[in-house]
Amino acid sequence: VDGAEISVTAGDGAPVYLTAMADGTISGVEELNLSTFPVTLSACYPARTTTEIPADQSSSDKLAAADFAMGEVTLKALPANGIVSIPLSRRAAKIDVKFTETPSPVTSVTVASNGDNGPIAVKAYTKGLKAKALVEPGDAAVGQAFITVTTEDGKTYTVNGIPSTHAGYRYTYTARIAAGDLTLSTPEITVLESNNPAADRLVLMTYNVHGCLGMDQVRSTTRISNIVNKMRPAAVGMQELDSVVPRSGNRYYLAELAQETGMIHEYSNSYAGFGGAYGNGLLLSQVPLDVRRYALPGEEPRSFIFAEYPDYCFGTTHFDLTEDAKLESAKIIGEIVQKYDKPFFLTGDMNIEPGSEPYNEMMKYFRTLNDTRLFTFPANAPTSTIDYIMVHDVPGVTVTTDKTEVYPEPAASDHRPVIVTLSIE
């Protein structure tokens, strides 16, 4: 039971309080000194309530103080079905803490948006204090939405978190009641099958990773790579990548992301700054025929990198903030892509919004594939679209957007990643 409080006492010592966690571990201390006996355990749920439930001593009474006289014993709690099983690492024996009272099981799950549709029933698989909620495309309207679960005793628990859903994606949430509150897992996202299975399907992604520095000021490659691994793109364009920079611990982030995702990486150094290198990069699922890099103008030097494959090219860039540099960069890239007789996909943080002069210049050479009504920046509360996946079309080849999504990640970077699934015919 997530949130159960466990009290452990060895001999005449003061009790040590631990908390059972949903992932099967306990929080509080790493190890407990059990060198004296008797060892007694008690537990309560929710934490800090007055009622304590003594442990089942059927296993613990077989233990002897001598077994633990030489050191410490690590405990691991395994919460399931109202019982916290705590194996003792140096013995096969275990102690089961049984609870006489737990919250009522979950019976139903609904989704409500801030539109006029009201509550929307969703498919839910309930088990004890948690439920798997499947949010199908179109279930939640664009805008803020909420998930609510109801338990057998009629109580309801509500939390924010459902993203705007769009064609081609199914979101699976795990809703869990713990310590009187409802928590939601990060959504598992399933890409539904293409409406045209005969076409070649290509999943492409762009992500300004902000040096892997999140909105919470935590640097983490894992949060970024987890999203890539969930979406399984053929190629990812990344911007704002530090390479051996003191401010980010002298780490080569693109290489770490490649290792965590099992993909190939190619780096483009925009300029030597912050004591190291700073620029853009590609994560690729297959070895390309060729990789090329070009410098772009800006008050802060910029770059453009792309990989060539037999049937298409894929690149990424990060435009400067000044209007003149954006316009010049658009023209430079436009001249490059016209040299290729295959679809040329361009991704990146272009610092332009639809309808602006630099955007209109880009549209002379490209067509935008992602839905610009789905905002990408800032990550915690997006209000604008400045991240794009575009294509330079060529005669005889049709590129169709089957699915488009802005992944609902509010903290890993200051941008949200954009994913597009394509059909190429």
Coordinates of C-alpha atoms in Angstrom, one line a residue:
V1 CA 0.0 0.0 0.0
D2 CA 1.7 3.2 -1.2
G3 CA 2.0 5.6 1.8
A4 CA 1.8 3.1 4.6
E5 CA 3.9 4.0 7.6
I6 CA 6.0 1.2 9.1
S7 CA 7.5 1.4 12.6
V8 CA 10.6 -0.8 13.3
T9 CA 12.0 -1.3 16.8
A10 CA 15.0 -3.4 17.7
G11 CA 15.4 -4.3 21.4
D12 CA 14.8 -1.3 23.6
G13 CA 15.7 1.2 20.9
A14 CA 13.5 4.1 19.8
P15 CA 11.3 3.2 16.8
V16 CA 12.4 4.1 13.3
Y17 CA 9.6 5.2 11.0
L18 CA 9.6 4.2 7.3
T19 CA 7.2 4.8 4.5
A20 CA 6.1 2.1 2.0
M21 CA 6.4 3.3 -1.6
A22 CA 4.5 2.3 -4.7
D23 CA 7.5 1.0 -6.5
G24 CA 8.2 -1.7 -3.8
T25 CA 10.8 0.2 -1.8
I26 CA 10.7 2.0 1.5
S27 CA 11.8 5.5 2.2
G28 CA 13.3 6.8 5.5
V29 CA 16.6 5.2 6.0
E30 CA 18.8 2.9 3.9
E31 CA 19.6 0.4 6.6
L32 CA 18.4 -0.6 10.1
N33 CA 20.5 -1.8 12.9
L34 CA 18.8 -5.1 14.1
S35 CA 21.7 -6.3 16.4
T36 CA 19.3 -6.7 19.4
F37 CA 16.0 -8.4 19.8
P38 CA 13.1 -8.7 19.8
V39 CA 12.5 -7.0 16.5
T40 CA 9.0 -5.7 16.3
L41 CA 7.1 -4.0 13.5
S42 CA 3.9 -2.1 13.3
A43 CA 2.2 -0.2 10.6
C44 CA -0.6 2.3 9.9
Y45 CA -2.4 3.6 6.9
P46 CA -2.7 6.5 6.1
A47 CA 0.6 7.6 7.6
R48 CA 0.6 9.2 11.1
T49 CA -2.8 8.0 12.0
T50 CA -3.3 6.8 15.6
T51 CA -4.2 3.2 14.9
E52 CA -1.3 0.8 14.6
I53 CA -1.6 -2.7 13.3
P54 CA 0.9 -5.2 14.8
A55 CA 3.0 -7.3 12.5
D56 CA 2.3 -10.9 11.9
Q57 CA 5.1 -12.5 14.0
S58 CA 4.8 -16.0 12.4
S59 CA 8.1 -15.5 10.6
S60 CA 9.9 -13.1 12.9
D61 CA 9.8 -15.4 15.9
K62 CA 12.1 -17.8 14.1
L63 CA 14.9 -15.3 14.0
A64 CA 17.6 -15.0 16.5
A65 CA 19.6 -12.0 17.6
A66 CA 22.9 -13.6 16.7
D67 CA 21.9 -13.6 13.0
F68 CA 22.1 -9.9 13.0
A69 CA 24.7 -9.1 15.6
M70 CA 27.4 -8.3 13.1
G71 CA 25.8 -5.6 11.1
E72 CA 22.8 -4.0 9.5
V73 CA 19.9 -5.5 7.5
T74 CA 18.3 -3.9 4.5
L75 CA 14.6 -4.1 4.2
K76 CA 12.5 -3.9 1.1
A77 CA 8.8 -3.4 1.3
L78 CA 6.6 -5.1 -1.4
P79 CA 3.1 -3.5 -1.1
A80 CA 0.3 -5.6 -2.7
N81 CA -3.4 -6.1 -1.8
G82 CA -3.2 -4.5 1.6
I83 CA -0.2 -6.4 2.8
V84 CA 3.3 -5.1 3.0
S85 CA 5.8 -7.9 2.7
I86 CA 9.2 -7.1 4.1
P87 CA 11.9 -9.7 3.3
L88 CA 15.0 -9.6 5.6
S89 CA 18.0 -9.7 3.3
R90 CA 20.2 -12.1 5.3
R91 CA 17.4 -14.6 6.0
A92 CA 14.7 -16.3 4.0
A93 CA 12.2 -15.3 6.6
K94 CA 9.9 -12.3 6.0
I95 CA 7.4 -10.3 8.1
D96 CA 4.0 -9.5 6.7
V97 CA 2.3 -6.3 7.9
K98 CA -1.4 -6.7 7.5
F99 CA -3.8 -3.7 7.5
T100 CA -7.3 -3.9 8.9
E101 CA -8.4 -0.8 7.1
T102 CA -7.6 0.5 3.6
P103 CA -9.3 3.0 1.2
S104 CA -12.1 1.5 -0.8
P105 CA -11.2 0.1 -4.2
V106 CA -11.6 2.2 -7.3
T107 CA -14.9 1.6 -9.2
S108 CA -15.0 4.1 -12.0
V109 CA -12.9 6.7 -13.9
T110 CA -14.1 9.7 -15.9
V111 CA -12.5 12.6 -17.8
A112 CA -13.8 16.1 -17.8
S113 CA -12.5 19.0 -19.9
N114 CA -12.9 22.7 -19.5
G115 CA -15.1 22.8 -22.5
D116 CA -18.9 22.3 -22.6
N117 CA -18.9 18.5 -23.1
G118 CA -19.0 17.6 -19.4
P119 CA -17.7 14.3 -18.0
I120 CA -16.6 11.7 -20.5
A121 CA -16.5 8.1 -19.6
V122 CA -13.2 6.3 -20.5
K123 CA -12.2 2.7 -20.5
A124 CA -10.7 1.8 -17.2
Y125 CA -9.4 -1.3 -15.6
T126 CA -9.6 -1.1 -11.8
K127 CA -7.7 -3.1 -9.3
G128 CA -7.6 -2.2 -5.7
L129 CA -6.4 1.3 -5.1
K130 CA -5.4 2.0 -8.7
A131 CA -6.9 2.0 -12.2
K132 CA -5.6 2.0 -15.7
A133 CA -7.4 4.6 -17.7
L134 CA -7.4 4.6 -21.5
V135 CA -8.0 8.0 -23.1
E136 CA -8.8 7.5 -26.7
P137 CA -8.3 10.2 -29.4
G138 CA -11.0 12.8 -29.1
D139 CA -12.0 11.8 -25.5
A140 CA -10.5 15.0 -24.0
A141 CA -11.2 18.3 -25.6
V142 CA -8.4 20.8 -26.4
G143 CA -7.5 22.6 -23.2
Q144 CA -7.2 21.8 -19.5
A145 CA -8.8 18.5 -18.4
F146 CA -9.1 16.4 -15.3
I147 CA -9.3 12.8 -14.4
T148 CA -11.6 11.7 -11.6
V149 CA -11.9 8.3 -9.9
T150 CA -14.7 7.1 -7.6
T151 CA -14.3 4.4 -4.9
E152 CA -16.7 1.9 -3.6
D153 CA -17.6 4.0 -0.6
G154 CA -18.6 6.9 -2.9
K155 CA -15.6 9.1 -2.4
T156 CA -14.1 10.9 -5.4
Y157 CA -10.5 12.0 -6.1
T158 CA -9.6 14.4 -8.9
V159 CA -6.3 15.5 -10.5
N160 CA -5.2 17.6 -13.5
G161 CA -3.1 16.0 -16.2
I162 CA -5.0 14.8 -19.2
P163 CA -3.4 16.3 -22.3
S164 CA -5.3 17.4 -25.4
T165 CA -5.6 14.1 -27.4
H166 CA -5.3 14.0 -31.2
A167 CA -5.9 11.6 -34.0
G168 CA -3.6 8.6 -33.9
Y169 CA -2.7 8.4 -30.2
R170 CA -4.0 6.6 -27.2
Y171 CA -3.0 7.7 -23.7
T172 CA -2.9 5.1 -20.9
Y173 CA -2.7 6.6 -17.3
T174 CA -2.3 4.8 -14.1
A175 CA -4.4 6.5 -11.4
R176 CA -3.4 5.6 -7.8
I177 CA -4.8 6.6 -4.5
A178 CA -2.2 7.1 -1.8
A179 CA -2.4 8.8 1.5
G180 CA -5.8 10.2 0.7
D181 CA -4.7 11.7 -2.7
L182 CA -4.9 10.7 -6.3
T183 CA -1.8 10.6 -8.4
L184 CA -1.3 10.1 -12.1
S185 CA 1.5 8.4 -13.8
T186 CA 3.2 9.9 -16.9
P187 CA 1.1 8.7 -19.8
E188 CA 2.0 5.7 -21.9
I189 CA 1.4 6.8 -25.4
T190 CA 0.4 4.3 -28.1
V191 CA 0.7 5.3 -31.8
L192 CA -2.3 3.8 -33.6
E193 CA -1.9 2.1 -36.9
S194 CA -1.8 4.2 -40.1
N195 CA -5.0 4.5 -42.2
N196 CA -2.8 3.6 -45.1
P197 CA -0.8 0.5 -44.1
A198 CA 0.6 0.1 -47.6
A199 CA 2.5 3.4 -47.3
D200 CA 5.9 3.7 -45.8
R201 CA 5.5 5.2 -42.4
L202 CA 8.1 7.4 -40.8
V203 CA 8.1 8.8 -37.3
L204 CA 10.1 12.0 -36.9
M205 CA 10.7 14.2 -33.9
T206 CA 12.1 17.5 -32.9
Y207 CA 13.1 18.6 -29.4
N208 CA 14.9 21.7 -28.0
V209 CA 16.3 20.0 -24.9
H210 CA 17.7 23.2 -23.3
G211 CA 20.9 21.5 -22.4
C212 CA 18.9 18.8 -20.7
L213 CA 18.0 21.4 -18.0
G214 CA 14.4 21.1 -17.0
M215 CA 11.9 23.7 -15.8
D216 CA 12.7 22.4 -12.3
Q217 CA 16.4 23.2 -12.7
V218 CA 17.3 19.5 -12.8
R219 CA 19.7 18.3 -15.5
S220 CA 18.6 14.9 -16.8
T221 CA 19.2 13.0 -20.0
T222 CA 16.9 10.2 -18.8
R223 CA 13.8 12.3 -19.0
I224 CA 14.6 13.1 -22.6
S225 CA 15.6 9.6 -23.6
N226 CA 12.5 8.1 -22.0
I227 CA 10.3 10.2 -24.4
V228 CA 12.4 9.2 -27.4
N229 CA 12.2 5.5 -26.4
K230 CA 8.4 5.7 -26.0
M231 CA 7.8 7.3 -29.4
R232 CA 10.4 5.2 -31.2
P233 CA 11.2 7.8 -34.0
A234 CA 13.3 7.0 -37.0
A235 CA 15.1 10.3 -36.5
V236 CA 15.2 13.1 -33.9
G237 CA 16.5 16.7 -34.4
M238 CA 17.7 18.2 -31.1
Q239 CA 18.7 21.7 -30.3
E240 CA 20.6 23.4 -27.4
L241 CA 23.0 20.6 -26.8
D242 CA 26.0 21.1 -24.5
S243 CA 29.2 19.3 -25.3
V244 CA 31.8 19.1 -22.5
V245 CA 30.7 22.3 -20.9
P246 CA 31.6 23.1 -17.3
R247 CA 28.1 24.4 -16.5
S248 CA 26.6 20.9 -17.3
G249 CA 29.3 18.8 -15.7
N250 CA 31.6 18.5 -18.8
R251 CA 29.2 15.9 -20.2
Y252 CA 28.6 15.1 -23.9
Y253 CA 24.9 15.0 -23.7
L254 CA 24.2 13.8 -27.3
A255 CA 26.4 10.8 -26.8
E256 CA 24.6 10.0 -23.5
L257 CA 21.2 10.3 -25.2
A258 CA 22.4 8.0 -28.0
Q259 CA 23.5 5.4 -25.6
E260 CA 20.2 5.6 -23.6
T261 CA 18.1 5.3 -26.8
G262 CA 20.3 2.9 -28.8
M263 CA 20.5 5.4 -31.7
I264 CA 23.3 6.8 -33.8
H265 CA 24.3 10.4 -33.0
E266 CA 25.7 13.2 -35.2
Y267 CA 26.7 16.6 -33.6
S268 CA 26.9 20.1 -35.1
N269 CA 28.9 22.6 -33.2
S270 CA 27.3 26.0 -33.6
Y271 CA 30.0 27.8 -31.7
A272 CA 32.6 27.2 -29.0
G273 CA 30.9 28.7 -25.9
F274 CA 30.4 28.3 -22.2
G275 CA 33.9 26.6 -22.0
G276 CA 33.0 23.9 -24.5
A277 CA 30.8 23.4 -27.5
Y278 CA 27.2 24.2 -28.0
G279 CA 24.9 23.3 -30.9
N280 CA 22.5 20.9 -32.6
G281 CA 22.4 17.2 -33.1
L282 CA 20.7 14.2 -34.7
L283 CA 19.7 10.9 -33.2
L284 CA 19.3 8.4 -36.0
S285 CA 17.9 4.8 -36.1
Q286 CA 19.9 3.9 -39.2
V287 CA 23.3 4.7 -40.6
P288 CA 23.0 7.5 -43.2
L289 CA 24.6 7.8 -46.6
D290 CA 26.1 11.1 -45.7
V291 CA 26.0 13.9 -43.0
R292 CA 26.6 17.5 -43.8
R293 CA 26.9 20.6 -41.6
Y294 CA 26.5 24.3 -42.5
A295 CA 27.0 27.5 -40.5
L296 CA 24.1 29.9 -40.3
P297 CA 24.1 33.6 -39.4
G298 CA 23.1 35.2 -36.1
E299 CA 24.3 37.4 -33.2
E300 CA 24.8 34.0 -31.6
P301 CA 26.3 31.7 -34.3
R302 CA 23.9 29.0 -35.6
S303 CA 24.2 25.8 -37.6
F304 CA 22.3 23.4 -39.8
I305 CA 23.0 19.6 -39.9
F306 CA 21.3 17.0 -42.0
A307 CA 21.6 13.3 -42.8
E308 CA 20.9 11.8 -46.3
Y309 CA 19.2 8.5 -46.8
P310 CA 18.3 6.8 -50.1
D311 CA 14.7 8.0 -50.0
Y312 CA 14.8 11.3 -48.0
C313 CA 17.0 13.7 -46.1
F314 CA 16.5 14.7 -42.4
G315 CA 18.0 17.8 -40.7
T316 CA 17.6 20.1 -37.8
T317 CA 18.5 23.7 -37.0
H318 CA 18.0 26.5 -34.4
F319 CA 17.4 30.0 -35.8
D320 CA 18.8 33.2 -34.2
L321 CA 16.4 35.6 -32.5
T322 CA 17.1 38.5 -34.9
E323 CA 14.7 38.9 -37.9
D324 CA 17.5 39.5 -40.5
A325 CA 19.3 36.3 -39.4
K326 CA 16.1 34.3 -39.6
L327 CA 15.4 35.5 -43.1
E328 CA 18.9 34.8 -44.3
S329 CA 19.0 31.4 -42.7
A330 CA 15.7 30.5 -44.4
K331 CA 17.2 31.4 -47.8
I332 CA 20.4 29.5 -47.2
I333 CA 18.6 26.3 -46.2
G334 CA 16.2 26.8 -49.1
E335 CA 19.0 26.8 -51.6
I336 CA 20.5 23.7 -50.1
V337 CA 17.4 21.6 -50.0
Q338 CA 16.6 22.3 -53.7
K339 CA 19.7 20.4 -54.7
Y340 CA 18.1 17.1 -53.7
D341 CA 15.5 15.1 -55.7
K342 CA 14.0 13.5 -52.6
P343 CA 11.8 14.7 -49.7
F344 CA 13.8 16.8 -47.4
F345 CA 12.6 17.0 -43.8
L346 CA 13.6 19.9 -41.7
T347 CA 13.1 20.1 -37.9
G348 CA 14.0 22.6 -35.3
D349 CA 13.4 25.5 -33.0
M350 CA 13.1 28.2 -35.6
N351 CA 12.0 31.0 -33.2
I352 CA 9.3 32.0 -35.7
E353 CA 5.5 31.9 -35.5
P354 CA 3.1 31.2 -38.3
G355 CA 2.3 34.2 -40.4
S356 CA 5.6 36.0 -39.6
E357 CA 7.9 37.2 -42.4
P358 CA 10.6 34.6 -41.7
Y359 CA 7.9 31.9 -41.6
N360 CA 6.5 33.0 -44.9
E361 CA 10.0 32.9 -46.3
M362 CA 10.4 29.3 -45.1
M363 CA 7.1 28.4 -46.8
K364 CA 8.7 29.3 -50.2
Y365 CA 10.7 26.1 -49.8
F366 CA 8.8 24.0 -47.2
R367 CA 5.4 22.8 -46.1
T368 CA 4.7 22.5 -42.3
L369 CA 3.7 19.0 -41.2
N370 CA 3.0 19.5 -37.5
D371 CA -0.2 21.2 -36.3
T372 CA 0.8 24.7 -35.4
R373 CA -2.3 25.1 -33.2
L374 CA -0.6 22.8 -30.7
F375 CA 1.7 25.1 -28.8
T376 CA 5.3 24.1 -28.0
F377 CA 6.7 26.8 -25.8
P378 CA 7.1 27.3 -22.8
A379 CA 6.9 23.7 -21.7
N380 CA 5.0 24.3 -18.4
A381 CA 2.2 26.3 -20.1
P382 CA 2.7 26.6 -23.9
T383 CA 1.4 29.7 -25.5
S384 CA 3.2 29.7 -28.9
T385 CA 4.5 27.4 -31.6
I386 CA 8.1 27.9 -32.5
D387 CA 9.2 24.3 -33.0
Y388 CA 8.5 22.6 -36.4
I389 CA 8.7 19.6 -38.6
M390 CA 8.6 20.7 -42.3
V391 CA 9.1 19.0 -45.6
H392 CA 10.5 20.2 -49.0
D393 CA 8.3 18.3 -51.4
V394 CA 9.6 16.9 -54.8
P395 CA 7.6 15.8 -57.8
G396 CA 6.4 12.2 -57.9
V397 CA 6.5 11.7 -54.1
T398 CA 3.6 12.4 -51.8
V399 CA 4.2 13.0 -48.1
T400 CA 1.1 12.9 -45.9
T401 CA 0.9 13.6 -42.2
D402 CA -0.9 10.7 -40.6
K403 CA -0.5 11.9 -37.0
T404 CA 0.9 14.9 -35.2
E405 CA 1.5 15.5 -31.5
V406 CA 3.1 17.8 -29.0
Y407 CA 4.2 15.4 -26.3
P408 CA 2.8 16.5 -22.9
E409 CA 6.1 16.9 -21.0
P410 CA 6.0 20.0 -18.9
A411 CA 9.3 19.8 -17.0
A412 CA 12.2 18.0 -18.8
S413 CA 13.1 21.1 -21.0
D414 CA 11.7 24.6 -21.6
H415 CA 10.2 23.3 -24.9
R416 CA 7.9 20.4 -25.6
P417 CA 8.8 17.8 -28.2
V418 CA 6.9 17.6 -31.5
I419 CA 6.3 14.2 -33.2
V420 CA 4.9 13.6 -36.6
T421 CA 4.1 10.2 -38.2
L422 CA 4.2 10.3 -42.0
S423 CA 3.2 8.3 -45.0
I424 CA 5.6 8.5 -48.0
E425 CA 4.2 7.3 -51.4

